[in-house]
Amino acid sequence: MSRRLALGYAAAALALAVCPFTLGPYWLDVLNNVGLYVLLALSLNLILGDAGLFNMGHAAFYAVGAYTAAILNTHLHVPILWLLPVSGLVAATFAVAVARPVVHLRGDYLLIVTIGLGEIVRIALVNDVFGLTGGANGIFGISRPSVLGHRIRRPDEFFWLIWACVAITVFFFHRLEQSRFGRALTYLREDAVAAEGSGVNTARYRLLAFGLGAAWAGMTGTLYAAKMTIISPESFGFWESVVLFLMVILGGAGSIPGVVLGATLVVGLPELFRGFATARMLVFGLVMMVMMVVRPQGLLPLRLPRFRASDLGKASGGGPGAGSAEPGAPRPAPAEAEVGP
Amino acid sequence: MEQFLEQLTNGLAVGSIYALIALGYTMVYGVLKLINFAHGDLFTYGAYLGLTLLTSFMLQDRLGLALGILVLAAMVMGLVAVVGVVLERAAYRPLRESPRLSAVVSALGASIFLQNTLMLIYGARYQVYPDVLPQDAVHLGGLTIPLVRVGVVAVSVVMMTVLYLFVQKTKIGTAIRAAAIDQGAARLMGIDVNRVIMIVFVIGPALGGAAGLLVGLYYGQISFTMGWTYGMKAFTAAILGGIGNIPGAMVGGLLLGVIEALGAAYLSVAWKDALAFAVLIVILIVRPSGLLGERVAEKV
Amino acid sequence: MKKAILALALGLCTLGTARADTVKIGLLAPITGSWASEGQEMKKNVELLAAEVNAKGGVAGKQVEVVVEDDGGDPRTASLAAQRLTTQGVVAVVGTYGSAVTEATQNIFDEAGIIQIANGSTAVRLTEKGLKNFLRTCPRDDEQGRVGAMVLEKMKAKKIALLHDSSAYSKGLADEINALLKAKKANVVFFDALTPKEQDYSAILTKLKAAGPDVVFFTGYYPEAGLLLKQKKQMGWKVPFIGGDAINNPDLVKIAGKEAAEGFQFLSPPVPKDLDTPEAKAYVVSYQKKYGEAPQSIYGVLAGDGFRVIVAALQASKGAGGEPLRAALGALKDFPGYTGKIAFNAKGDRVGELYRVYKVDKDGGFVLQK
């Protein structure tokens, strides 16, 4: 990642590290919520931003992870932190299973299908499917996580747990961006036909994106369950999915710092402006419409790699160095076809 | 058998309302290739405006029931059409050249905005329509069918037929169909596509508004969130019949209503909505062009 | 610069003195959201009572300050609101409405040592967790279940249909009644849920009719109940319906229409206009004087009673919170609440029978049945 971005992260980390010593439990709890949503938004970014798949049912994966952890914890008394990988795996399996038949669908259709899936999951939770989910009551009595014998209970303790996870996630996703997997996703987002033609198995990569994104959402679900100790279907409805979708789009689809910023603003600002609770949604809708006209690429848009002329020169052994290829424009517009003789 | 027939009539009544709303979705999608998420809220606007106009003017007392309702419907449809046109200008026209995702987000934003303006104006509680429709029932072979239910189906069928004839037989209708097939070619043929789009945003919302008024009169209770459920169901109906296909929307709506009613009767009522969504997903996997076929060119 | 520091210091001093002079009682209520009408009434009741207490000299020598936080009718907002209250120095909290919402806040208050008295949360399990600092002035669903089963028995119903809406409260109540009926070997011919916030219940009514019950017990909320009654009448189906206490709302008659609602019975704690003690009647009058209308919801008055028991217990504990306050609350016997005599058992539940049967008359009024 670029020097500027690294500095930005370092500054943010420093500011956050000071918080447990300066802020009271209420604001720490707000930051905890921000942290959880950053994790969720990053997980959706993998699917929506990196792979370009319109997913507006992401709360379903979140729910599957949270409920898996809750059920296993309350019935089998498995410690919560051990359930992180389990819930991630279950959520990923679920995502791949449901995405398999629909992953080839065109953008808007996929959007509607994911909305439908989200609703079906929510209804199943409310109707106490398999007798496990507790219906509208949800599940309560989930145990607190304990690290090396120390039980994590208060907001400042959760702060360290959650933001450590955020740091690991950000680091991991940045590495992923640069990896073969990340590049394949970028390719298939920009032009699926060309990608397929170049040998990228689009269906497989799309499913992988769904799976990985779902896994992360599922793990965040476990953290949420441990923090609240009770979970109920109301927290995993359509509105959740919409908010996550917005965080990614408004922050800048595909851009990790953008999504982090988007999540922070969407969760943090309403807390600052609590007085305008009723008008909050109105402003939300307005912001969405205006942003799409004014700045559709998001607040901190994805920057594609920029090549300097000197790099090109080195590549072709000191060839023509005039001009610099710069496909570094934020969110490129549909490519123009070149008409030639 | 009796329950089956009764559930069938239930389903047809609900389905005809889905169909009216679905028409709006399908027309807009046909021409703009856009899922107008705000359409369900236009339906809600119809219901609320109908309430305000009904209680302010009391036309049913002054002009008699039939004429009063007719005038009321005309007013509601006109007003909602205006909102529809404004919506198109504000939220969709600036994004005509932008990628699909932007338009989808803008549509969602518009939906949230419209819903919440209603909430701020009318309050968050349910609103109740005064009881103006006759409550008698018709007895057919052992079944008791409320007259209003028959009325709902009849009105919807009439409106859909009128629309179908309009689209098939008039010049403007042909222009709409042409723009739905290929905007660029239509423009080359001299069709004013902007005007066509405006007309689509007049007719679609007007029908949605009429459906809202119908729901208000028939069920009596409205809330500012009702657009969400009806909108999703209507969209399912449009997909079921074939998006962009007007007779498809009608068939899809009625069919979905019947499936829901029978599903509720013979499976569990609690899963009724999940059933509707499941139908949607299955159709999109198995036959994405819908029952009567999609009238839009498919992009890979 | 020096002036600023001086001003700040003075400000801090006054802040300090202000804090020393007041006793803070929190109110957690759904001021916004689906239950805003309940939350706003809770606020009105508590604020009126606080003003009355302060006019009489406050409690334990200090003025009472009510700190209101909005829980939005949603568990997550509620937990944040509860966190906020714990930082404001309240000794006790009244609230809230909605079992799931209250549940999200129980641990927060309990861990902070703050007494919580819920006014509108009837789920049984809330007091089965062993939380010392949680009490409630509202009854529990199992009591309502008992009264419900009793009413069904009195009606000599042979075949009973139970309908709920899958919400925590509604299904809980339906389950309670179902269990009691099964124990009495009654014939439950139908047990299913409708989807709330819809309009068309013709499908489920048709299905109910096909099951042939003598009576239908609906445990959901008043908007759906109103629609059910209206559509049932349209169908020409005459089987009687009974409802639980979430149906207690004047809008029921507005939605169903007077004809359809007539004869409908439901269970409920007494509505404010039926409160029969002289103090309660006087309170209703003073509420009417301040706010221009009588209290509509019993849950608002239950919040008021919650506030009053806290004040009474604070007098006994001389303004101390925590354990002394809890002990003082436990020691209350036959406290004259507006909603009836109040005492708490070891679990924190209110002792005594609160539920009555109401019937809708032909003018749409709710009439208490004996």
JSON list of N, CA and C in Angstrom, two decimals, chain B residues 183-203:
[
{"chain": "B", "resi": 183, "resn": "GLN", "atom": "N", "xyz": [-33.60, 1.82, -27.09]},
{"chain": "B", "resi": 183, "resn": "GLN", "atom": "CA", "xyz": [-33.76, 3.28, -26.98]},
{"chain": "B", "resi": 183, "resn": "GLN", "atom": "C", "xyz": [-33.09, 4.01, -28.12]},
{"chain": "B", "resi": 184, "resn": "GLY", "atom": "N", "xyz": [-31.90, 3.56, -28.45]},
{"chain": "B", "resi": 184, "resn": "GLY", "atom": "CA", "xyz": [-31.15, 4.26, -29.49]},
{"chain": "B", "resi": 184, "resn": "GLY", "atom": "C", "xyz": [-31.88, 4.21, -30.83]},
{"chain": "B", "resi": 185, "resn": "ALA", "atom": "N", "xyz": [-32.32, 3.01, -31.19]},
{"chain": "B", "resi": 185, "resn": "ALA", "atom": "CA", "xyz": [-33.02, 2.89, -32.47]},
{"chain": "B", "resi": 185, "resn": "ALA", "atom": "C", "xyz": [-34.30, 3.71, -32.47]},
{"chain": "B", "resi": 186, "resn": "ALA", "atom": "N", "xyz": [-35.00, 3.70, -31.34]},
{"chain": "B", "resi": 186, "resn": "ALA", "atom": "CA", "xyz": [-36.24, 4.47, -31.25]},
{"chain": "B", "resi": 186, "resn": "ALA", "atom": "C", "xyz": [-35.96, 5.94, -31.49]},
{"chain": "B", "resi": 187, "resn": "ARG", "atom": "N", "xyz": [-34.87, 6.41, -30.89]},
{"chain": "B", "resi": 187, "resn": "ARG", "atom": "CA", "xyz": [-34.51, 7.82, -31.08]},
{"chain": "B", "resi": 187, "resn": "ARG", "atom": "C", "xyz": [-34.25, 8.10, -32.55]},
{"chain": "B", "resi": 188, "resn": "LEU", "atom": "N", "xyz": [-33.57, 7.16, -33.22]},
{"chain": "B", "resi": 188, "resn": "LEU", "atom": "CA", "xyz": [-33.27, 7.35, -34.62]},
{"chain": "B", "resi": 188, "resn": "LEU", "atom": "C", "xyz": [-34.53, 7.38, -35.47]},
{"chain": "B", "resi": 189, "resn": "MET", "atom": "N", "xyz": [-35.55, 6.68, -34.95]},
{"chain": "B", "resi": 189, "resn": "MET", "atom": "CA", "xyz": [-36.82, 6.67, -35.69]},
{"chain": "B", "resi": 189, "resn": "MET", "atom": "C", "xyz": [-37.63, 7.92, -35.42]},
{"chain": "B", "resi": 190, "resn": "GLY", "atom": "N", "xyz": [-37.08, 8.83, -34.64]},
{"chain": "B", "resi": 190, "resn": "GLY", "atom": "CA", "xyz": [-37.78, 10.08, -34.43]},
{"chain": "B", "resi": 190, "resn": "GLY", "atom": "C", "xyz": [-38.64, 10.11, -33.19]},
{"chain": "B", "resi": 191, "resn": "ILE", "atom": "N", "xyz": [-38.51, 9.10, -32.37]},
{"chain": "B", "resi": 191, "resn": "ILE", "atom": "CA", "xyz": [-39.31, 9.08, -31.15]},
{"chain": "B", "resi": 191, "resn": "ILE", "atom": "C", "xyz": [-38.61, 9.92, -30.08]},
{"chain": "B", "resi": 192, "resn": "ASP", "atom": "N", "xyz": [-39.38, 10.77, -29.44]},
{"chain": "B", "resi": 192, "resn": "ASP", "atom": "CA", "xyz": [-38.82, 11.59, -28.37]},
{"chain": "B", "resi": 192, "resn": "ASP", "atom": "C", "xyz": [-38.77, 10.73, -27.12]},
{"chain": "B", "resi": 193, "resn": "VAL", "atom": "N", "xyz": [-37.59, 10.14, -26.89]},
{"chain": "B", "resi": 193, "resn": "VAL", "atom": "CA", "xyz": [-37.49, 9.17, -25.81]},
{"chain": "B", "resi": 193, "resn": "VAL", "atom": "C", "xyz": [-37.73, 9.82, -24.44]},
{"chain": "B", "resi": 194, "resn": "ASN", "atom": "N", "xyz": [-37.29, 11.04, -24.29]},
{"chain": "B", "resi": 194, "resn": "ASN", "atom": "CA", "xyz": [-37.53, 11.72, -23.01]},
{"chain": "B", "resi": 194, "resn": "ASN", "atom": "C", "xyz": [-39.01, 11.81, -22.71]},
{"chain": "B", "resi": 195, "resn": "ARG", "atom": "N", "xyz": [-39.78, 12.11, -23.78]},
{"chain": "B", "resi": 195, "resn": "ARG", "atom": "CA", "xyz": [-41.21, 12.24, -23.56]},
{"chain": "B", "resi": 195, "resn": "ARG", "atom": "C", "xyz": [-41.81, 10.88, -23.23]},
{"chain": "B", "resi": 196, "resn": "VAL", "atom": "N", "xyz": [-41.32, 9.86, -23.91]},
{"chain": "B", "resi": 196, "resn": "VAL", "atom": "CA", "xyz": [-41.82, 8.50, -23.64]},
{"chain": "B", "resi": 196, "resn": "VAL", "atom": "C", "xyz": [-41.56, 8.13, -22.18]},
{"chain": "B", "resi": 197, "resn": "ILE", "atom": "N", "xyz": [-40.35, 8.45, -21.74]},
{"chain": "B", "resi": 197, "resn": "ILE", "atom": "CA", "xyz": [-40.02, 8.12, -20.35]},
{"chain": "B", "resi": 197, "resn": "ILE", "atom": "C", "xyz": [-40.94, 8.87, -19.40]},
{"chain": "B", "resi": 198, "resn": "MET", "atom": "N", "xyz": [-41.20, 10.12, -19.72]},
{"chain": "B", "resi": 198, "resn": "MET", "atom": "CA", "xyz": [-42.07, 10.88, -18.84]},
{"chain": "B", "resi": 198, "resn": "MET", "atom": "C", "xyz": [-43.45, 10.26, -18.79]},
{"chain": "B", "resi": 199, "resn": "ILE", "atom": "N", "xyz": [-43.94, 9.82, -19.97]},
{"chain": "B", "resi": 199, "resn": "ILE", "atom": "CA", "xyz": [-45.27, 9.21, -19.99]},
{"chain": "B", "resi": 199, "resn": "ILE", "atom": "C", "xyz": [-45.29, 7.92, -19.17]},
{"chain": "B", "resi": 200, "resn": "VAL", "atom": "N", "xyz": [-44.22, 7.14, -19.29]},
{"chain": "B", "resi": 200, "resn": "VAL", "atom": "CA", "xyz": [-44.14, 5.91, -18.50]},
{"chain": "B", "resi": 200, "resn": "VAL", "atom": "C", "xyz": [-44.20, 6.23, -17.01]},
{"chain": "B", "resi": 201, "resn": "PHE", "atom": "N", "xyz": [-43.52, 7.32, -16.64]},
{"chain": "B", "resi": 201, "resn": "PHE", "atom": "CA", "xyz": [-43.53, 7.71, -15.23]},
{"chain": "B", "resi": 201, "resn": "PHE", "atom": "C", "xyz": [-44.81, 8.42, -14.83]},
{"chain": "B", "resi": 202, "resn": "VAL", "atom": "N", "xyz": [-45.67, 8.66, -15.80]},
{"chain": "B", "resi": 202, "resn": "VAL", "atom": "CA", "xyz": [-47.00, 9.14, -15.44]},
{"chain": "B", "resi": 202, "resn": "VAL", "atom": "C", "xyz": [-47.93, 7.95, -15.23]},
{"chain": "B", "resi": 203, "resn": "ILE", "atom": "N", "xyz": [-47.87, 7.02, -16.19]},
{"chain": "B", "resi": 203, "resn": "ILE", "atom": "CA", "xyz": [-48.81, 5.90, -16.12]},
{"chain": "B", "resi": 203, "resn": "ILE", "atom": "C", "xyz": [-48.48, 4.95, -14.96]}
]
